[in-house]
């Protein structure tokens, strides 16, 4: 199915919006922007904005975070049209994650369209996040697999995560995983650990190509970080390159 066909099937508003953006901008690229200053963060977002469907953030690594940053980020979101995914990887009991999601310095629920969580604590984590996120029209991704070497999120853990998602279809929009996990098209699959030039970093990250991820493994969205903004890179040229390779792999998959 095409992204636009998929978009019409989602009941969750965020999942629908994501695939509408993908189709409109012809990009299945999400940028993982792990930089530590506001200036770099905003400059790169503005440069790469036209080529991405989603901006994945780790808001707590910014050394100079303030509320103004969120306003600036929202302006760039309106300018370029992308969803914001705060990669918070919640991992606690429902009551705790509810506060982590909505309170504290970052007030993630106020600006992040998408968040993610580990399934490790059981269904309560989804219920807690849902209490906050569902009324705001947000969506949750569950970490069913991880890209890092030696990840324990495999086999029965992955299967149980898929089952958990199916019990919370109103709020869980999909998975962080290396491949499409279900034959049906009810969930979004986003895959990190994507790179064209290197196969690993020095800390356990493992990279696969966009073609492998989208064409061979049936994922929907490639998440690329240092492959785009890594040292000495021309971020615009790299973003275009990943967008093109990711989109070509999709067109090949649907037989275009
Ligand atoms: O399994 C995972 C899940 C995630 S969300 N492996 C990952 O690498 N990530 C995130 O994707 C990670 O936190 C980082 O922000 C991004 C990968 O960045 P890169 O620079 O290695 O492309």
GROMACS .gro file of C-alpha atoms and ligand atoms in nm:
model
  278
    1UNK     CA    1   0.000   0.000   0.000
    2UNK     CA    2   0.109   0.355  -0.062
    3UNK     CA    3   0.162   0.603   0.218
    4UNK     CA    4  -0.153   0.793   0.121
    5UNK     CA    5  -0.362   0.475   0.124
    6UNK     CA    6  -0.218   0.391   0.463
    7UNK     CA    7  -0.295   0.742   0.591
    8UNK     CA    8  -0.667   0.698   0.533
    9UNK     CA    9  -0.670   0.379   0.744
   10UNK     CA   10  -0.530   0.521   1.065
   11UNK     CA   11  -0.776   0.619   1.334
   12UNK     CA   12  -0.507   0.806   1.527
   13UNK     CA   13  -0.474   1.163   1.403
   14UNK     CA   14  -0.095   1.181   1.440
   15UNK     CA   15  -0.032   0.865   1.239
   16UNK     CA   16  -0.258   1.001   0.966
   17UNK     CA   17  -0.082   1.336   0.965
   18UNK     CA   18   0.260   1.171   0.951
   19UNK     CA   19   0.178   0.971   0.638
   20UNK     CA   20   0.007   1.270   0.477
   21UNK     CA   21   0.327   1.469   0.525
   22UNK     CA   22   0.537   1.180   0.394
   23UNK     CA   23   0.326   1.166   0.078
   24UNK     CA   24   0.305   1.542   0.028
   25UNK     CA   25   0.676   1.610   0.078
   26UNK     CA   26   0.781   1.278  -0.075
   27UNK     CA   27   1.012   1.194   0.210
   28UNK     CA   28   1.022   0.906   0.456
   29UNK     CA   29   1.321   1.058   0.633
   30UNK     CA   30   1.318   1.148   1.003
   31UNK     CA   31   1.615   1.345   1.132
   32UNK     CA   32   1.757   1.239   1.471
   33UNK     CA   33   1.902   1.572   1.582
   34UNK     CA   34   2.131   1.490   1.872
   35UNK     CA   35   2.316   1.820   1.903
   36UNK     CA   36   2.367   1.997   2.233
   37UNK     CA   37   2.319   2.370   2.168
   38UNK     CA   38   2.008   2.563   2.071
   39UNK     CA   39   2.183   2.740   1.789
   40UNK     CA   40   2.298   2.421   1.617
   41UNK     CA   41   1.959   2.266   1.683
   42UNK     CA   42   1.763   2.550   1.522
   43UNK     CA   43   2.007   2.607   1.234
   44UNK     CA   44   2.008   2.243   1.129
   45UNK     CA   45   1.631   2.211   1.170
   46UNK     CA   46   1.577   2.511   0.945
   47UNK     CA   47   1.820   2.380   0.681
   48UNK     CA   48   1.692   2.023   0.676
   49UNK     CA   49   1.323   2.102   0.738
   50UNK     CA   50   1.220   2.079   0.370
   51UNK     CA   51   1.353   1.723   0.339
   52UNK     CA   52   1.208   1.552   0.646
   53UNK     CA   53   0.870   1.425   0.761
   54UNK     CA   54   0.967   1.414   1.125
   55UNK     CA   55   1.218   1.571   1.361
   56UNK     CA   56   1.332   1.340   1.640
   57UNK     CA   57   1.460   1.521   1.945
   58UNK     CA   58   1.642   1.442   2.269
   59UNK     CA   59   1.541   1.765   2.437
   60UNK     CA   60   1.733   1.689   2.758
   61UNK     CA   61   2.074   1.698   2.587
   62UNK     CA   62   2.050   2.070   2.507
   63UNK     CA   63   2.280   2.260   2.745
   64UNK     CA   64   2.096   2.591   2.698
   65UNK     CA   65   1.734   2.475   2.681
   66UNK     CA   66   1.468   2.736   2.761
   67UNK     CA   67   1.100   2.787   2.687
   68UNK     CA   68   1.184   3.016   2.397
   69UNK     CA   69   1.342   2.721   2.216
   70UNK     CA   70   1.005   2.550   2.206
   71UNK     CA   71   0.846   2.859   2.052
   72UNK     CA   72   1.124   2.874   1.791
   73UNK     CA   73   1.087   2.504   1.721
   74UNK     CA   74   0.711   2.540   1.674
   75UNK     CA   75   0.772   2.823   1.426
   76UNK     CA   76   1.006   2.600   1.224
   77UNK     CA   77   0.751   2.322   1.239
   78UNK     CA   78   0.486   2.553   1.092
   79UNK     CA   79   0.730   2.678   0.827
   80UNK     CA   80   0.846   2.336   0.705
   81UNK     CA   81   0.564   2.100   0.808
   82UNK     CA   82   0.708   1.806   1.001
   83UNK     CA   83   0.602   1.617   1.312
   84UNK     CA   84   0.804   1.639   1.632
   85UNK     CA   85   0.902   1.312   1.798
   86UNK     CA   86   1.059   1.347   2.143
   87UNK     CA   87   1.262   1.029   2.186
   88UNK     CA   88   1.216   1.023   2.565
   89UNK     CA   89   1.208   0.642   2.589
   90UNK     CA   90   0.987   0.640   2.898
   91UNK     CA   91   1.050   0.331   3.107
   92UNK     CA   92   0.878   0.367   3.447
   93UNK     CA   93   0.543   0.291   3.610
   94UNK     CA   94   0.234   0.465   3.476
   95UNK     CA   95   0.206   0.723   3.751
   96UNK     CA   96   0.567   0.836   3.714
   97UNK     CA   97   0.572   0.858   3.335
   98UNK     CA   98   0.254   1.063   3.341
   99UNK     CA   99   0.441   1.333   3.531
  100UNK     CA  100   0.758   1.296   3.325
  101UNK     CA  101   0.550   1.344   3.011
  102UNK     CA  102   0.352   1.649   3.118
  103UNK     CA  103   0.550   1.822   3.394
  104UNK     CA  104   0.910   1.914   3.480
  105UNK     CA  105   1.112   2.164   3.278
  106UNK     CA  106   1.031   2.022   2.937
  107UNK     CA  107   0.653   1.973   2.947
  108UNK     CA  108   0.691   1.729   2.657
  109UNK     CA  109   0.319   1.673   2.608
  110UNK     CA  110   0.273   2.039   2.514
  111UNK     CA  111   0.487   2.024   2.199
  112UNK     CA  112   0.576   1.666   2.102
  113UNK     CA  113   0.337   1.501   1.854
  114UNK     CA  114   0.499   1.162   1.911
  115UNK     CA  115   0.682   1.004   2.205
  116UNK     CA  116   0.820   0.657   2.263
  117UNK     CA  117   0.833   0.413   2.554
  118UNK     CA  118   0.984   0.083   2.652
  119UNK     CA  119   0.730  -0.194   2.705
  120UNK     CA  120   0.937  -0.336   2.994
  121UNK     CA  121   0.715  -0.209   3.283
  122UNK     CA  122   0.397  -0.362   3.134
  123UNK     CA  123   0.067  -0.208   3.020
  124UNK     CA  124   0.063   0.055   3.296
  125UNK     CA  125   0.323   0.264   3.117
  126UNK     CA  126   0.096   0.294   2.814
  127UNK     CA  127  -0.208   0.369   3.030
  128UNK     CA  128  -0.021   0.644   3.216
  129UNK     CA  129   0.106   0.813   2.901
  130UNK     CA  130  -0.233   0.773   2.737
  131UNK     CA  131  -0.408   0.963   3.016
  132UNK     CA  132  -0.201   1.265   2.923
  133UNK     CA  133  -0.149   1.219   2.549
  134UNK     CA  134  -0.479   1.091   2.412
  135UNK     CA  135  -0.685   1.402   2.499
  136UNK     CA  136  -0.413   1.611   2.331
  137UNK     CA  137  -0.424   1.402   2.013
  138UNK     CA  138  -0.072   1.262   2.052
  139UNK     CA  139   0.072   0.922   1.954
  140UNK     CA  140   0.305   0.669   2.114
  141UNK     CA  141   0.564   0.437   1.962
  142UNK     CA  142   0.672   0.128   2.155
  143UNK     CA  143   1.035   0.016   2.137
  144UNK     CA  144   0.995  -0.340   2.008
  145UNK     CA  145   1.354  -0.377   1.890
  146UNK     CA  146   1.671  -0.171   1.920
  147UNK     CA  147   1.951  -0.110   1.674
  148UNK     CA  148   2.234  -0.146   1.924
  149UNK     CA  149   2.456  -0.453   1.947
  150UNK     CA  150   2.346  -0.702   2.211
  151UNK     CA  151   1.998  -0.551   2.250
  152UNK     CA  152   1.775  -0.761   2.475
  153UNK     CA  153   1.462  -0.646   2.292
  154UNK     CA  154   1.427  -0.958   2.076
  155UNK     CA  155   1.215  -1.273   2.048
  156UNK     CA  156   0.938  -1.302   2.307
  157UNK     CA  157   1.003  -0.946   2.433
  158UNK     CA  158   0.936  -0.811   2.084
  159UNK     CA  159   0.628  -1.034   2.046
  160UNK     CA  160   0.488  -0.918   2.382
  161UNK     CA  161   0.547  -0.556   2.280
  162UNK     CA  162   0.345  -0.609   1.963
  163UNK     CA  163   0.062  -0.759   2.169
  164UNK     CA  164   0.074  -0.462   2.406
  165UNK     CA  165   0.040  -0.223   2.111
  166UNK     CA  166  -0.263  -0.413   1.986
  167UNK     CA  167  -0.431  -0.369   2.323
  168UNK     CA  168  -0.387   0.010   2.301
  169UNK     CA  169  -0.453   0.088   1.938
  170UNK     CA  170  -0.615   0.421   2.019
  171UNK     CA  171  -0.285   0.566   2.142
  172UNK     CA  172  -0.003   0.339   2.022
  173UNK     CA  173   0.064   0.433   1.660
  174UNK     CA  174   0.348   0.192   1.599
  175UNK     CA  175   0.696   0.071   1.677
  176UNK     CA  176   1.060   0.150   1.684
  177UNK     CA  177   1.189  -0.165   1.518
  178UNK     CA  178   1.426  -0.288   1.251
  179UNK     CA  179   1.149  -0.431   1.036
  180UNK     CA  180   0.776  -0.443   0.983
  181UNK     CA  181   0.648  -0.665   1.264
  182UNK     CA  182   0.287  -0.728   1.161
  183UNK     CA  183   0.144  -0.825   0.825
  184UNK     CA  184  -0.140  -0.576   0.856
  185UNK     CA  185  -0.085  -0.206   0.796
  186UNK     CA  186  -0.232  -0.076   1.121
  187UNK     CA  187   0.098   0.042   1.271
  188UNK     CA  188   0.381   0.275   1.175
  189UNK     CA  189   0.733   0.131   1.178
  190UNK     CA  190   1.021   0.371   1.234
  191UNK     CA  191   1.377   0.240   1.209
  192UNK     CA  192   1.691   0.398   1.358
  193UNK     CA  193   2.045   0.280   1.300
  194UNK     CA  194   2.046   0.393   0.937
  195UNK     CA  195   2.362   0.506   0.758
  196UNK     CA  196   2.507   0.494   0.408
  197UNK     CA  197   2.877   0.538   0.481
  198UNK     CA  198   2.961   0.346   0.798
  199UNK     CA  199   2.835   0.023   0.959
  200UNK     CA  200   2.883   0.111   1.327
  201UNK     CA  201   2.998   0.372   1.576
  202UNK     CA  202   3.234   0.301   1.865
  203UNK     CA  203   2.953   0.256   2.119
  204UNK     CA  204   2.743  -0.031   1.993
  205UNK     CA  205   2.532   0.144   1.730
  206UNK     CA  206   2.484  -0.064   1.412
  207UNK     CA  207   2.390   0.087   1.076
  208UNK     CA  208   2.194  -0.051   0.784
  209UNK     CA  209   2.112   0.116   0.454
  210UNK     CA  210   1.779   0.288   0.378
  211UNK     CA  211   1.725   0.035   0.101
  212UNK     CA  212   1.765  -0.257   0.339
  213UNK     CA  213   1.532  -0.094   0.592
  214UNK     CA  214   1.254   0.023   0.357
  215UNK     CA  215   1.267  -0.226   0.072
  216UNK     CA  216   1.391  -0.548   0.232
  217UNK     CA  217   1.250  -0.504   0.584
  218UNK     CA  218   0.925  -0.320   0.505
  219UNK     CA  219   0.977  -0.032   0.747
  220UNK     CA  220   0.800   0.301   0.687
  221UNK     CA  221   1.037   0.568   0.813
  222UNK     CA  222   1.417   0.586   0.830
  223UNK     CA  223   1.565   0.768   1.127
  224UNK     CA  224   1.904   0.919   1.043
  225UNK     CA  225   2.124   1.123   1.276
  226UNK     CA  226   2.500   1.152   1.238
  227UNK     CA  227   2.480   1.034   0.878
  228UNK     CA  228   2.334   1.378   0.809
  229UNK     CA  229   2.480   1.621   1.061
  230UNK     CA  230   2.805   1.438   1.154
  231UNK     CA  231   3.130   1.632   1.156
  232UNK     CA  232   3.230   1.793   0.829
  233UNK     CA  233   2.904   1.704   0.656
  234UNK     CA  234   2.701   1.930   0.431
  235UNK     CA  235   2.369   1.877   0.609
  236UNK     CA  236   2.150   1.984   0.319
  237UNK     CA  237   2.331   1.762   0.068
  238UNK     CA  238   2.319   1.466   0.307
  239UNK     CA  239   1.951   1.516   0.392
  240UNK     CA  240   1.868   1.522   0.021
  241UNK     CA  241   2.074   1.211  -0.034
  242UNK     CA  242   1.900   1.014   0.241
  243UNK     CA  243   1.560   1.144   0.132
  244UNK     CA  244   1.626   1.029  -0.226
  245UNK     CA  245   1.757   0.686  -0.134
  246UNK     CA  246   1.472   0.632   0.115
  247UNK     CA  247   1.208   0.742  -0.135
  248UNK     CA  248   1.352   0.534  -0.420
  249UNK     CA  249   1.346   0.226  -0.198
  250UNK     CA  250   0.978   0.294  -0.120
  251UNK     CA  251   0.890   0.339  -0.488
  252UNK     CA  252   1.067   0.016  -0.570
  253UNK     CA  253   0.872  -0.159  -0.293
  254UNK     CA  254   0.535  -0.048  -0.424
  255UNK     CA  255   0.645  -0.133  -0.780
  256UNK     CA  256   0.654   0.219  -0.919
  257LIG     O1  257   1.713   0.127   1.886
  257LIG     C1  258   1.729   0.247   1.877
  257LIG     C2  259   1.627   0.338   1.907
  257LIG     C3  260   1.649   0.472   1.888
  257LIG     S1  261   1.514   0.578   1.907
  257LIG     N1  262   1.847   0.297   1.829
  257LIG     C4  263   1.870   0.431   1.813
  257LIG     O2  264   1.979   0.468   1.769
  257LIG     N2  265   1.771   0.522   1.847
  257LIG     C5  266   1.794   0.667   1.836
  257LIG     O3  267   1.817   0.698   1.699
  257LIG     C6  268   1.915   0.720   1.913
  257LIG     O4  269   1.876   0.764   2.041
  257LIG     C7  270   1.963   0.834   1.826
  257LIG     O5  271   1.894   0.953   1.859
  257LIG     C8  272   1.921   0.795   1.685
  257LIG     C9  273   2.032   0.737   1.600
  257LIG     O6  274   2.128   0.833   1.575
  257LIG     P1  275   2.251   0.808   1.476
  257LIG     O7  276   2.335   0.932   1.489
  257LIG     O8  277   2.322   0.685   1.520
  257LIG     O9  278   2.191   0.794   1.337
   0.00000   0.00000   0.00000
